[in-house]
Coordinates of C-alpha atoms in Angstrom, one line a residue:
Chain A
N1 CA 17.6 -90.2 41.8
A2 CA 20.6 -90.5 44.2
G3 CA 23.3 -87.9 44.1
V4 CA 27.0 -88.5 44.7
M5 CA 27.4 -90.7 47.8
Q6 CA 30.4 -90.6 50.0
N7 CA 31.2 -92.7 53.1
P8 CA 32.0 -92.5 55.8
R9 CA 30.9 -88.9 56.5
H10 CA 33.3 -88.7 59.4
L11 CA 36.5 -90.7 59.9
V12 CA 38.9 -90.5 62.9
R13 CA 42.3 -92.0 62.6
R14 CA 45.4 -92.0 64.7
R15 CA 48.7 -91.0 63.2
G16 CA 50.3 -93.8 61.2
Q17 CA 47.0 -95.5 60.4
E18 CA 45.4 -95.8 57.0
A19 CA 42.3 -93.9 55.8
R20 CA 40.0 -95.2 53.1
L21 CA 37.4 -92.9 51.6
R22 CA 34.7 -94.1 49.3
C23 CA 32.8 -92.4 46.6
S24 CA 29.9 -93.7 44.5
P25 CA 29.2 -91.3 41.5
M26 CA 25.8 -90.4 40.3
K27 CA 24.1 -93.0 38.1
G28 CA 25.4 -92.9 34.6
H29 CA 28.5 -90.8 35.5
S30 CA 31.8 -92.3 34.6
H31 CA 34.1 -89.4 35.6
V32 CA 35.2 -89.0 39.3
Y33 CA 37.2 -86.2 40.9
W34 CA 38.6 -85.8 44.4
Y35 CA 39.1 -82.5 46.1
R36 CA 40.5 -81.6 49.5
Q37 CA 39.3 -78.6 51.6
L38 CA 41.1 -77.3 54.6
P39 CA 39.2 -75.1 57.1
E40 CA 38.3 -71.6 55.9
E41 CA 39.7 -72.4 52.4
G42 CA 38.4 -73.3 49.0
L43 CA 38.6 -76.8 47.5
K44 CA 41.8 -78.0 46.0
F45 CA 41.9 -80.5 43.1
M46 CA 43.6 -83.8 43.8
V47 CA 42.9 -86.4 41.1
Y48 CA 40.6 -87.1 38.2
L49 CA 39.7 -90.7 37.2
Q50 CA 37.6 -92.5 34.7
K51 CA 36.7 -96.2 35.1
E52 CA 40.0 -98.1 35.6
N53 CA 42.1 -95.1 34.6
I54 CA 43.8 -92.2 36.3
I55 CA 43.5 -89.2 33.9
D56 CA 45.1 -86.4 36.0
E57 CA 46.7 -86.8 39.4
S58 CA 48.6 -83.5 39.3
G59 CA 47.1 -82.4 42.6
M60 CA 47.8 -85.6 44.5
P61 CA 50.7 -85.7 47.0
K62 CA 53.4 -87.9 45.6
E63 CA 53.6 -90.1 48.7
R64 CA 51.0 -91.9 50.9
F65 CA 48.1 -90.9 48.7
S66 CA 46.5 -93.1 46.0
A67 CA 43.2 -93.3 44.2
E68 CA 41.4 -95.9 42.1
F69 CA 38.1 -96.2 40.3
P70 CA 37.6 -99.9 39.5
K71 CA 35.3 -101.3 36.8
E72 CA 32.9 -102.4 39.6
G73 CA 32.3 -100.5 42.8
P74 CA 33.1 -97.1 44.2
S75 CA 36.1 -94.9 43.8
I76 CA 38.5 -95.1 46.7
L77 CA 40.9 -92.5 48.0
R78 CA 43.5 -94.1 50.2
I79 CA 45.8 -92.3 52.6
Q80 CA 48.5 -94.4 54.1
Q81 CA 50.3 -93.5 57.4
V82 CA 48.1 -90.5 58.0
V83 CA 49.6 -87.4 59.7
R84 CA 47.8 -84.5 61.4
G85 CA 48.2 -82.3 58.3
D86 CA 45.9 -84.8 56.4
S87 CA 42.9 -83.6 58.6
A88 CA 40.5 -82.0 56.1
A89 CA 37.2 -82.5 54.3
Y90 CA 37.6 -84.6 51.2
F91 CA 35.0 -84.2 48.5
C92 CA 34.2 -86.3 45.5
A93 CA 32.5 -85.0 42.4
S94 CA 31.2 -86.8 39.4
S95 CA 30.3 -85.9 35.8
P96 CA 28.7 -87.7 32.9
P97 CA 30.7 -89.2 30.0
G98 CA 31.2 -86.9 27.0
L99 CA 33.0 -83.7 26.2
A100 CA 35.4 -82.1 28.7
G101 CA 33.8 -79.5 30.8
D102 CA 30.7 -81.3 31.9
T103 CA 29.2 -80.1 35.1
Q104 CA 30.7 -81.6 38.3
Y105 CA 28.2 -82.6 41.0
F106 CA 29.6 -82.9 44.5
G107 CA 29.0 -85.4 47.3
P108 CA 28.6 -84.4 51.0
G109 CA 32.2 -85.0 51.8
T110 CA 34.2 -87.1 54.3
R111 CA 35.7 -85.2 57.2
L112 CA 38.9 -86.8 58.3
T113 CA 40.3 -86.1 61.7
V114 CA 43.8 -87.3 62.5
L115 CA 44.6 -87.5 66.2
Chain B
G1 CA 49.5 -72.7 39.0
Q2 CA 46.4 -70.7 38.4
Q3 CA 44.9 -68.8 41.3
L4 CA 41.5 -67.3 41.8
N5 CA 41.1 -64.3 44.1
Q6 CA 37.6 -64.0 45.5
S7 CA 36.3 -60.9 47.3
P8 CA 35.0 -60.0 49.7
Q9 CA 36.1 -62.8 52.1
S10 CA 33.0 -62.2 54.2
M11 CA 29.8 -60.0 54.2
F12 CA 27.3 -59.3 57.0
I13 CA 24.2 -57.8 55.5
Q14 CA 20.6 -57.0 56.4
E15 CA 17.8 -59.1 55.0
G16 CA 16.5 -57.6 51.8
E17 CA 19.7 -56.1 50.7
D18 CA 21.5 -56.9 47.5
V19 CA 24.8 -58.7 47.5
S20 CA 27.7 -58.6 45.1
M21 CA 30.9 -60.7 45.1
N22 CA 33.5 -61.3 42.4
C23 CA 36.4 -63.4 41.3
T24 CA 39.5 -62.5 39.4
S25 CA 42.1 -64.8 37.9
S26 CA 45.7 -64.4 36.8
S27 CA 44.9 -66.3 33.6
I28 CA 41.9 -67.2 31.5
F29 CA 39.2 -69.8 32.0
N30 CA 36.8 -71.3 29.5
T31 CA 34.1 -71.9 32.1
W32 CA 33.1 -70.1 35.3
L33 CA 31.0 -71.7 37.9
W34 CA 29.4 -70.5 41.2
Y35 CA 28.8 -72.9 44.0
K36 CA 27.2 -72.5 47.5
Q37 CA 28.3 -74.6 50.4
D38 CA 26.3 -75.0 53.6
P39 CA 28.1 -76.1 56.8
G40 CA 28.9 -79.8 56.8
E41 CA 27.8 -80.3 53.2
G42 CA 29.4 -80.3 49.7
P43 CA 29.2 -77.5 47.2
V44 CA 26.0 -77.1 45.3
L45 CA 26.1 -75.6 41.8
L46 CA 24.2 -72.3 41.4
I47 CA 25.2 -71.0 38.0
A48 CA 27.5 -72.1 35.2
L49 CA 28.8 -69.7 32.5
Y50 CA 30.3 -71.0 29.3
K51 CA 30.9 -67.9 27.1
A52 CA 32.8 -64.6 27.6
G53 CA 30.3 -61.8 28.3
E54 CA 27.5 -64.3 29.2
L55 CA 25.1 -63.0 31.7
T56 CA 22.9 -65.7 33.4
S57 CA 20.2 -65.6 36.0
N58 CA 18.8 -68.3 38.4
G59 CA 16.0 -66.8 40.4
R60 CA 17.4 -64.0 42.5
L61 CA 21.0 -64.9 41.4
T62 CA 22.7 -63.3 38.5
A63 CA 26.3 -64.1 37.3
Q64 CA 28.4 -62.8 34.5
F65 CA 31.5 -64.2 32.7
G66 CA 33.9 -61.4 32.1
I67 CA 34.9 -60.3 28.6
T68 CA 38.6 -60.9 29.3
R69 CA 37.7 -64.5 30.6
K70 CA 39.7 -63.6 33.7
D71 CA 36.8 -62.6 36.0
S72 CA 33.3 -63.2 37.0
F73 CA 30.8 -61.8 39.5
L74 CA 27.7 -63.1 41.3
N75 CA 24.9 -60.9 42.5
I76 CA 22.1 -61.9 44.9
S77 CA 19.1 -59.6 45.0
A78 CA 16.8 -59.2 48.0
S79 CA 18.7 -61.5 50.3
I80 CA 16.9 -63.8 52.7
P81 CA 18.1 -65.7 55.8
S82 CA 18.5 -69.0 53.8
D83 CA 21.1 -67.3 51.6
V84 CA 23.6 -67.7 54.5
G85 CA 26.5 -69.9 53.5
I86 CA 29.9 -69.8 51.7
Y87 CA 29.9 -68.9 48.0
F88 CA 32.7 -70.2 45.8
C89 CA 33.7 -69.3 42.3
A90 CA 35.4 -72.0 40.3
G91 CA 37.1 -71.8 36.9
Q92 CA 37.6 -74.6 34.4
L93 CA 40.1 -74.9 31.6
N94 CA 38.6 -77.6 29.4
N95 CA 41.6 -78.1 27.2
A96 CA 43.7 -78.9 30.3
G97 CA 41.6 -81.6 31.8
N98 CA 38.4 -81.2 33.8
M99 CA 39.8 -80.0 37.1
L100 CA 38.1 -77.0 38.8
T101 CA 40.2 -74.2 40.4
F102 CA 38.3 -72.7 43.3
G103 CA 38.4 -69.3 44.9
G104 CA 38.8 -68.8 48.6
G105 CA 35.1 -68.3 49.2
T106 CA 32.8 -65.5 50.4
R107 CA 31.1 -66.1 53.7
L108 CA 27.7 -64.5 53.7
M109 CA 25.8 -63.7 56.9
V110 CA 22.3 -62.3 56.7
K111 CA 20.7 -60.4 59.6
P112 CA 16.9 -60.9 59.8

């Protein structure tokens, strides 16, 4: 009974490169959420997706960041032309289909370091 | 946007002591959640609260959903070394989407 899977666990990029973070939700879950955590802070919501749809991207920076959750395969958070300020832990959570408010289960995170 | 103020920011206690931490919000939430995060890992759900006034226990943990829906507390009784970690409260407003709003965390250190 695998939980939420994220890879890579650690990612190092130089300024200007692209970062791709992957998230496989728990089996049977069709809702995916991405959060960002800076050191010594709580998690901040970025985007909420269902299969092939972005439901809420109110926490996503307007430029360089994009997310998708295709019909097949994992959800992808993509950061183009990374800058030092993008260094953070990025967490994915998933919840089952159904009424709003279902419990979100978190993955282990991807720690992005931008040199 | 909504903000959650969590206190204390850190606690250093003796093994066996009880612990209390709380969260307050500038606006109401329909659901309150408490998570624990260990170093290098994602948050793990401890307790979920769905009704104002609700008091829920999970082993040595007890949490309450405030009557005003703007606050919640978490108590840990008889702390043990493995309680060490960062505890986060999170609020959810179901009718505004499923996003969670997190507090800043309480770092708990337990002295054996």
